[in-house]
Coordinates of C-alpha atoms in Angstrom, one line a residue:
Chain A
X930 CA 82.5 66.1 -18.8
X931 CA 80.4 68.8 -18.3
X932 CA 77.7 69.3 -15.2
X933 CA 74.1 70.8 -15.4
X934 CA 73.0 72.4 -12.7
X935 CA 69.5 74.3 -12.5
X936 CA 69.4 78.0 -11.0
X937 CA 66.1 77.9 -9.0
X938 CA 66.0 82.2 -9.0
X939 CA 66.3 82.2 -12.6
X940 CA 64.4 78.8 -13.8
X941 CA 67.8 78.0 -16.2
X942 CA 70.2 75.7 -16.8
X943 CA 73.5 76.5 -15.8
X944 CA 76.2 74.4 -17.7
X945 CA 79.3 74.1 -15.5
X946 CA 82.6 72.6 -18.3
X947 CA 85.6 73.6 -16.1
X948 CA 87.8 71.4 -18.5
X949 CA 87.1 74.5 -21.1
X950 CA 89.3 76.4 -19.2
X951 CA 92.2 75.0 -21.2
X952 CA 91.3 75.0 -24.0
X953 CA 94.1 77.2 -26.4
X954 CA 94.0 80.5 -26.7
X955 CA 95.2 83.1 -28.8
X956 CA 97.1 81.0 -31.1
X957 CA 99.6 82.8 -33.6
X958 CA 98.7 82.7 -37.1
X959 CA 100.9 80.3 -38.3
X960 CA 98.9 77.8 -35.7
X961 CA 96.0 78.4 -36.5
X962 CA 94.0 75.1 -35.8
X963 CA 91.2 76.1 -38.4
X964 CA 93.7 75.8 -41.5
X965 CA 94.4 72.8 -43.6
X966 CA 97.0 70.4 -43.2
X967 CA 100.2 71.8 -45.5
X968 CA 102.8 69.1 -46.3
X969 CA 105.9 69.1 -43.9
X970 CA 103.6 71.8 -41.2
X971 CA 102.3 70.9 -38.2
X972 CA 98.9 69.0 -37.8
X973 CA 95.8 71.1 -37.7
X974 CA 92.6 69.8 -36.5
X975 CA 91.8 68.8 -40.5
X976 CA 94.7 66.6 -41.3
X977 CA 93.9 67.3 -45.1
X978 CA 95.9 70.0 -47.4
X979 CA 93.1 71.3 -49.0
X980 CA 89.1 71.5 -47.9
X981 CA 85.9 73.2 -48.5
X982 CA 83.4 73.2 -45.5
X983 CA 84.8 70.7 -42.4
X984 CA 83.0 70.2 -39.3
X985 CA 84.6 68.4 -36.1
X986 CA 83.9 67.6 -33.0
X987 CA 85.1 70.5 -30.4
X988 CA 88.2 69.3 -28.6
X989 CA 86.9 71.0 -25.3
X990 CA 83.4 70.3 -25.9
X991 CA 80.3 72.3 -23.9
X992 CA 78.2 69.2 -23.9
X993 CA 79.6 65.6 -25.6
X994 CA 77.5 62.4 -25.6
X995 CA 75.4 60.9 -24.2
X996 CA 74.6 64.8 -23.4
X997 CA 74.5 66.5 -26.7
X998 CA 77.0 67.4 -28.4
X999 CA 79.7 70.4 -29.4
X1000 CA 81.1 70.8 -33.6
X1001 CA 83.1 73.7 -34.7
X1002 CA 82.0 74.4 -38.6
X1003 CA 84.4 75.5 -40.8
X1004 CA 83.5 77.7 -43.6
X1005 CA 86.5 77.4 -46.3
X1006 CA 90.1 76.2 -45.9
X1007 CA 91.3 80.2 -46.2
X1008 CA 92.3 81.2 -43.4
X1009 CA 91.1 85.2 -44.3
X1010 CA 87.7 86.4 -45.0
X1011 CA 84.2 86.0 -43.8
X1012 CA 80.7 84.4 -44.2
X1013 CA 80.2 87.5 -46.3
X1014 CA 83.3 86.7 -48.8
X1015 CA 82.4 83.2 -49.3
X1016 CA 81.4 82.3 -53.1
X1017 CA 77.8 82.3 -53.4
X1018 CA 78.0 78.3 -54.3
X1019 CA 79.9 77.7 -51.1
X1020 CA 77.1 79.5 -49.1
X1021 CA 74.7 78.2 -50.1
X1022 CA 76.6 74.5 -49.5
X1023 CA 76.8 76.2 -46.0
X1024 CA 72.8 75.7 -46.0
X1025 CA 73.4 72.0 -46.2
X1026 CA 75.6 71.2 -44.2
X1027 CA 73.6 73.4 -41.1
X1028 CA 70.6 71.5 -42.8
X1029 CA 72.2 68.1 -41.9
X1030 CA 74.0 68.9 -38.9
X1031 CA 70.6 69.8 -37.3
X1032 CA 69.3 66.6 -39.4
X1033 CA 71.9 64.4 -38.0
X1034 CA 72.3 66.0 -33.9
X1035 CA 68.3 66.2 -33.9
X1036 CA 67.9 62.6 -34.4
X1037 CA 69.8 62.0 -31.5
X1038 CA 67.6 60.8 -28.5
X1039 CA 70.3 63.0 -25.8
X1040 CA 69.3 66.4 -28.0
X1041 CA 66.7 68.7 -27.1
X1042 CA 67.7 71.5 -29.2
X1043 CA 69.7 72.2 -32.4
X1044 CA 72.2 75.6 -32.3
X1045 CA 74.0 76.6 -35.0
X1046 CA 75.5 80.1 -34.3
X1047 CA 78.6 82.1 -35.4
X1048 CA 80.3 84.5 -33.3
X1049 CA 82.4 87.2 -35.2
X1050 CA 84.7 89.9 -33.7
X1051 CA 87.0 90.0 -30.9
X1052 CA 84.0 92.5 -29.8
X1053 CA 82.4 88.9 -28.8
X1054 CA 85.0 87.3 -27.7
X1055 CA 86.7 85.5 -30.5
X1056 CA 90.4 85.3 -30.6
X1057 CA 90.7 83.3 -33.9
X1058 CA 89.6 84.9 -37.1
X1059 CA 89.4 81.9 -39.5
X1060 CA 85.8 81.9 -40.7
X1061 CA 83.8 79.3 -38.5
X1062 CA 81.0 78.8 -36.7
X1063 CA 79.6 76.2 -34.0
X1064 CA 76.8 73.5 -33.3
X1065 CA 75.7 73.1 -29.9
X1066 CA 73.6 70.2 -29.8
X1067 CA 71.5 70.9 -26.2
X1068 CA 70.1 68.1 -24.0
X1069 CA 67.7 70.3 -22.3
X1070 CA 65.2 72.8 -24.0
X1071 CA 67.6 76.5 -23.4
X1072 CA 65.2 79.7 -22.9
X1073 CA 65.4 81.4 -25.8
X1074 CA 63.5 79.1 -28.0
X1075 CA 61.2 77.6 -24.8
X1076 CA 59.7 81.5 -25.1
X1077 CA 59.4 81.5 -28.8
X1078 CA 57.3 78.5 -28.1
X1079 CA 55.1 80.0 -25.9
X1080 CA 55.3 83.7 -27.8
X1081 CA 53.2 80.9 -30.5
X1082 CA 50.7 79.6 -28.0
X1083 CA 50.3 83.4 -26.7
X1084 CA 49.6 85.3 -30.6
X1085 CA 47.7 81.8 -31.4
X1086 CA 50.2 80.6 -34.5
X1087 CA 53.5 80.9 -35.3
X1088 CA 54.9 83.9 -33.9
X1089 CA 57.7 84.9 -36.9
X1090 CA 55.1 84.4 -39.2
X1091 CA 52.7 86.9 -37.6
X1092 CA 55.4 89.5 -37.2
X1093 CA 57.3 89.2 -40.1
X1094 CA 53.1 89.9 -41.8
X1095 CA 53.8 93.2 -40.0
X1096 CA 56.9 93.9 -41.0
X1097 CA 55.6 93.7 -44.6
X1098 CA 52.8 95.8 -43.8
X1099 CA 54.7 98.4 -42.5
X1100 CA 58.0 97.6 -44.3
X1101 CA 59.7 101.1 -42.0
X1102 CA 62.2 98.1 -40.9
X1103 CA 62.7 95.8 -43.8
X1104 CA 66.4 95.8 -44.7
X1105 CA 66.6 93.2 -47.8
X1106 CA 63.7 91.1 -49.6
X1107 CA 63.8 88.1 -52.2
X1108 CA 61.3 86.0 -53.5
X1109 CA 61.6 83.6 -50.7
X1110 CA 63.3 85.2 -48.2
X1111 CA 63.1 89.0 -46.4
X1112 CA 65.5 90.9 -43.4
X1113 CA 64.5 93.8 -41.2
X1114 CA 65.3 95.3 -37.8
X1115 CA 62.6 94.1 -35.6
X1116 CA 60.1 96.2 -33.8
X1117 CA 61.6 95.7 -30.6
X1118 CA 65.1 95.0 -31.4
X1119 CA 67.1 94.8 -27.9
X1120 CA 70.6 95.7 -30.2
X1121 CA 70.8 98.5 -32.5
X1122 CA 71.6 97.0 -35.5
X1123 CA 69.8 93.6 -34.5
X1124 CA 68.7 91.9 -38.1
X1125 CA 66.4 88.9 -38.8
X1126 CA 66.5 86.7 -41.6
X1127 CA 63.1 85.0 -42.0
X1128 CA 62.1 82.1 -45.0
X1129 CA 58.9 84.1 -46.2
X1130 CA 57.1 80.6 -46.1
X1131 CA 56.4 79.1 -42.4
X1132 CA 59.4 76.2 -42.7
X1133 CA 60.0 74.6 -38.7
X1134 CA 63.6 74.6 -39.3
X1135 CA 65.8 74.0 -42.1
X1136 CA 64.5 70.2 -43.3
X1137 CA 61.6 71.4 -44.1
X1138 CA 63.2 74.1 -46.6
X1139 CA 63.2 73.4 -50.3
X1140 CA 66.5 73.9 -52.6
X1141 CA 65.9 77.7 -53.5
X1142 CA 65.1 78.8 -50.4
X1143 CA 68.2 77.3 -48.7
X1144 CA 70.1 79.2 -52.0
X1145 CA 68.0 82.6 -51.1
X1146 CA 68.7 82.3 -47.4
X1147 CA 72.8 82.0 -48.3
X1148 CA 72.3 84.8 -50.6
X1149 CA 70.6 87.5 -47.9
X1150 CA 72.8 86.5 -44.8
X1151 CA 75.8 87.4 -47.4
X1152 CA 73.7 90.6 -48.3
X1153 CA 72.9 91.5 -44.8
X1154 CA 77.0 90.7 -43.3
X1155 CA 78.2 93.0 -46.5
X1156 CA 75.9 95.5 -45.5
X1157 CA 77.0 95.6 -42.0
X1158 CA 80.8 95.5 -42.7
X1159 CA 79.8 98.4 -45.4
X1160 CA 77.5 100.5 -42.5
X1161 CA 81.1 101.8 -40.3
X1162 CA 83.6 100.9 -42.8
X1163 CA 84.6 98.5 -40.7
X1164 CA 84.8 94.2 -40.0
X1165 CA 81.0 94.4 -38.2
X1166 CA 81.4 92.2 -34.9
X1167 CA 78.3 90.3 -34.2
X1168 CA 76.7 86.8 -33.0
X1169 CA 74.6 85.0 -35.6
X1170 CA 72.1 82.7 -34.2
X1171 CA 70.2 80.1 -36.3
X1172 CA 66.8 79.6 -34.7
X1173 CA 64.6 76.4 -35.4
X1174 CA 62.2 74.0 -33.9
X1175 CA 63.3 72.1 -31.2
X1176 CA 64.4 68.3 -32.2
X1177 CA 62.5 67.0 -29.6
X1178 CA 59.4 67.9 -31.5
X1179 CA 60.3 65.9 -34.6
X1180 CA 61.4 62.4 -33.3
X1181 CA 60.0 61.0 -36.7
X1182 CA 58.6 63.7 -38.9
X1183 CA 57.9 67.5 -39.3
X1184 CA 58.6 69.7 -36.9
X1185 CA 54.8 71.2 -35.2
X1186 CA 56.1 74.3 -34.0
X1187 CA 59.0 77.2 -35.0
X1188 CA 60.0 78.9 -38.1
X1189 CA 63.2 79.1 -39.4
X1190 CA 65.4 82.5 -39.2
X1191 CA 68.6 83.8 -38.5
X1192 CA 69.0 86.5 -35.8
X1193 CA 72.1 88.6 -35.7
X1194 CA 72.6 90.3 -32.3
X1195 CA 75.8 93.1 -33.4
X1196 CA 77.4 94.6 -30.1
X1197 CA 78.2 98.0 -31.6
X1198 CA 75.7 100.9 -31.0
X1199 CA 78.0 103.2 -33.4
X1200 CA 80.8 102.6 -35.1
X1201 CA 83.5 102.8 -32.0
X1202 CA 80.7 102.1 -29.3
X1203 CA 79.6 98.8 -27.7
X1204 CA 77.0 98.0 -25.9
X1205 CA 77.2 96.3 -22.7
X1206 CA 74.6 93.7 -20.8
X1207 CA 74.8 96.3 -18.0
X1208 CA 72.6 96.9 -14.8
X1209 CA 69.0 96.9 -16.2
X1210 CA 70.2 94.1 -19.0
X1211 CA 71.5 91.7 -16.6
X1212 CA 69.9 92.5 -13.6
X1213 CA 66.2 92.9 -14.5
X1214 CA 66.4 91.2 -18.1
X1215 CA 65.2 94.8 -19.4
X1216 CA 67.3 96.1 -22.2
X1217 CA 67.5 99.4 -22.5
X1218 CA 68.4 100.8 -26.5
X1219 CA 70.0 103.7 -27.4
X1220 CA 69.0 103.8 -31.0
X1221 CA 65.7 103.4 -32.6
X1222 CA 65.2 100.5 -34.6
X1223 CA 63.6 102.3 -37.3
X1224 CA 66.2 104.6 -37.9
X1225 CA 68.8 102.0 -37.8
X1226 CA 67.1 100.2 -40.1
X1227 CA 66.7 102.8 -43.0
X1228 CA 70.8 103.0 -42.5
X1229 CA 71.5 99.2 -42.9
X1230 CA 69.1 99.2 -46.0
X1231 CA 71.4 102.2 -47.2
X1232 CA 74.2 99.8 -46.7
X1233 CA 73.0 96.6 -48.2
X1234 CA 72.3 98.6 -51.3
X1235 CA 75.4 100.3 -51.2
X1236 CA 77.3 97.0 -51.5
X1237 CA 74.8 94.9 -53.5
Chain B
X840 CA 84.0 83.5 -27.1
X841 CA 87.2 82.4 -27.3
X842 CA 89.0 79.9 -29.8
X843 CA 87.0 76.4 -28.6
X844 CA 89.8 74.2 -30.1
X845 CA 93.1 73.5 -29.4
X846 CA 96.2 73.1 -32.2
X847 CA 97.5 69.3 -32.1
X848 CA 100.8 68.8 -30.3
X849 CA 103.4 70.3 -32.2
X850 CA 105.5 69.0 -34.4
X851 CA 109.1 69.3 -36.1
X852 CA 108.9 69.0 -40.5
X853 CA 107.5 65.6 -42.2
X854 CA 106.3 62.5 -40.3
X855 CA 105.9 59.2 -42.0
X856 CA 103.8 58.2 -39.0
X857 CA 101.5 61.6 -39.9
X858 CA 100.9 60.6 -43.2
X859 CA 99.9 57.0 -42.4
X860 CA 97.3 58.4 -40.2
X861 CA 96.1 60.6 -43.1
X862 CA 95.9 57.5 -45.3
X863 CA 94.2 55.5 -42.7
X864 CA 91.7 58.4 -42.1
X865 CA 91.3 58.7 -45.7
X866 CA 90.3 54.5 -45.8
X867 CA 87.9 55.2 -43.3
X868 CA 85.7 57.8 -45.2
X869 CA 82.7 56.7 -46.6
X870 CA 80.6 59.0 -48.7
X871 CA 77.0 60.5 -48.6
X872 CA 75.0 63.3 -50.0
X873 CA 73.0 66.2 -48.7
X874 CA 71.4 68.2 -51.4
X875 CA 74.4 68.8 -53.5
X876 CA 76.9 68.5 -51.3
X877 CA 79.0 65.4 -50.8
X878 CA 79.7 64.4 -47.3
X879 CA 82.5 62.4 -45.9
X880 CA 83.1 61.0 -42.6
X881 CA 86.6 60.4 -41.0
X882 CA 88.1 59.6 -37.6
X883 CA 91.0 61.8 -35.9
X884 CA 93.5 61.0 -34.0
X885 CA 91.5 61.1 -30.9
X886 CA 88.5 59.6 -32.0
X887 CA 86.7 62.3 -32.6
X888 CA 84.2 62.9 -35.6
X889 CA 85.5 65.0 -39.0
X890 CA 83.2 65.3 -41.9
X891 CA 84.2 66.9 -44.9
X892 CA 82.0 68.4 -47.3
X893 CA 82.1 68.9 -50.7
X894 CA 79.8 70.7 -53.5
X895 CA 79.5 68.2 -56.6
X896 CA 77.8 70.4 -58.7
X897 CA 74.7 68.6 -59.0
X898 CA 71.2 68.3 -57.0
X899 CA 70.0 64.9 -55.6
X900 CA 67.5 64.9 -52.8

């Protein structure tokens, strides 16, 4: 069971789950947990021999009930490739099943806030290469989206719609547009290749999203991943963040504040340099860039198209 | 991050008692829909929640 405790200095939450530090690492990949069941082989954590998308609750969970809740998401029962290999169909299934994860977690009186996120790379940490992502299912409000509330109250509406407006005004930074969907570097991107994914139309979180726009949303984060793996010729490490309203705002109807988008923070400031949360990053919360978004968004664009 | 799961216990070729548990699980599910996709809910081992999810094809709301 893990323990909250709040850090007075920094006004956060610190989530203390010690029994994590067991949890299996490294496995071979003949044990990988993330692959189906195969007659006569040993047990995965989906006791099935074939799949499409599973989720499951995490074995060493970050927060379990009646204190949120931790899933692992897996993307497809083969064990190689990436969000940006999947069949369009399956991404876009994808879509539903974060839909109703957040559906299903946000209902929960113990949940605050909704995660969905994917960490790719051993760059970020990941030791397992099985496509997958995570739920975290908070029972507190977390920072990031508590200030995307109050960037709203401060610009007086709904902050991603006002600056994706300027994006399209100025369009420098736009990466990838569709009908109901567009991507761009934003103006002040903390990581170089930083990419948003933003439903055109102001939609709280992904309920409020109609079919096509779950199907253009699967279609761009596939554009924008093969345009990252094409920018360096390489697997592009990153975290993927899904950002929506908080669940504590909708006990028993539309969300009232937040707009759906997908933020992609990518470690790699070239293609065989990181960037690291250094001094100014972690001391002062001030990131310093090396790159200028602008410029690394006219090369992602070049990418996308390259691959598209 | 590293791997947040752990592999089961393992074990050595076929066990009978592995693939009753599979049945059972599978006499558990029960089915539901999001969008198209068809959802279905087991129990593991442990207790612990599994859905699987399936594309049918079709669109229901």
């Amino acid at each position: 069971v893990s323990e909250l405790r709040f850090n007075e200095l920094r006004g956060e939450e610190v989530v203390y789950a010690i029994h994590r530090q067991d949890r299996t690492f490294l496995p071979d990949r003949e044990h990988c947990p993330l692959d189906p069941t195969r007659p006569g082989k040993p047990q995965t954590e989906i006791p099935f021999p074939a799949f499409e998308i599973a989720v499951f609750e995490n074995r060493f969970p970050a927060f379990e009930a009646p204190q949120g809740a931790a899933e692992v998401i897996v993307y497809t029962d083969k064990h190689e490739g990436s969000l940006a290999t999947l069949s369009p169909q399956r991404a876009e299934a994808l879509m539903w099943v974060w839909r109703h994860r957040y559906a299903e977690l946000g209902a929960r009186a113990d949940v605050r806030y909704v995660l969905i996120f994917e960490n790719r790379g051993v760059e970020v940490g990941v030791t397992l290469h099985h496509p997958h992502g995570q739920v975290y299912a908070y029972p507190f409000l977390p920072p990031v989206p508590e200030r995307e509330l109050a960037a709203d109250e401060r610009l007086g509406g709904c902050a991603v719609c006002a600056l994706t407006r300027e994006e399209l005004t100025h369009r420098t930074r736009l990466v990838y547009e569709s009908e109901e969907v567009v991507s761009y570097v934003p103006y002040a991107a903390r990581w170089a290749y930083e990419a948003h994914v933003v439903v055109r139309s102001h939609r709280a979180s992904l309920l409020e999203c109609e079919a096509g726009e779950l199907r253009s949303l699967a279609a761009a984060l596939q554009a924008l991943v093969r345009g990252y793996d094409s920018l360096f010729q390489r697997s592009f490490p990153y975290v993927m963040v899904v950002h929506q309203a908080p669940t504590s705002s909708v006990p028993e109807g539309p969300a009232l504040a937040g707009h759906v988008h997908v933020e992609f923070y990518p470690p790699l400031r070239a293609a065989q340099k990181l960037k690291y949360l250094a001094g100014s990053e972690q001391g002062a919360g001030t990131f310093i860039a090396d790159t200028v978004p602008e410029e690394s968004a006219a090369a992602l664009r070049e990418a996308i198209a390259l691959v598209a | 991050m590293a791997w947040e799961t752990t592999e089961p216990p393992a074990r050595d070729g076929p066990d009978t008692a592995d693939v009753a548990r599979r049945e059972h699980a599978r006499e558990d599910a029960r089915e539901e829909r999001t969008g198209p996709v068809a959802i279905t809910r087991h129990r593991k081992d442990d207790g612990r929640l599994l859905i699987l999810y399936r594309r049918t094809g079709d669109q229901q709301p």
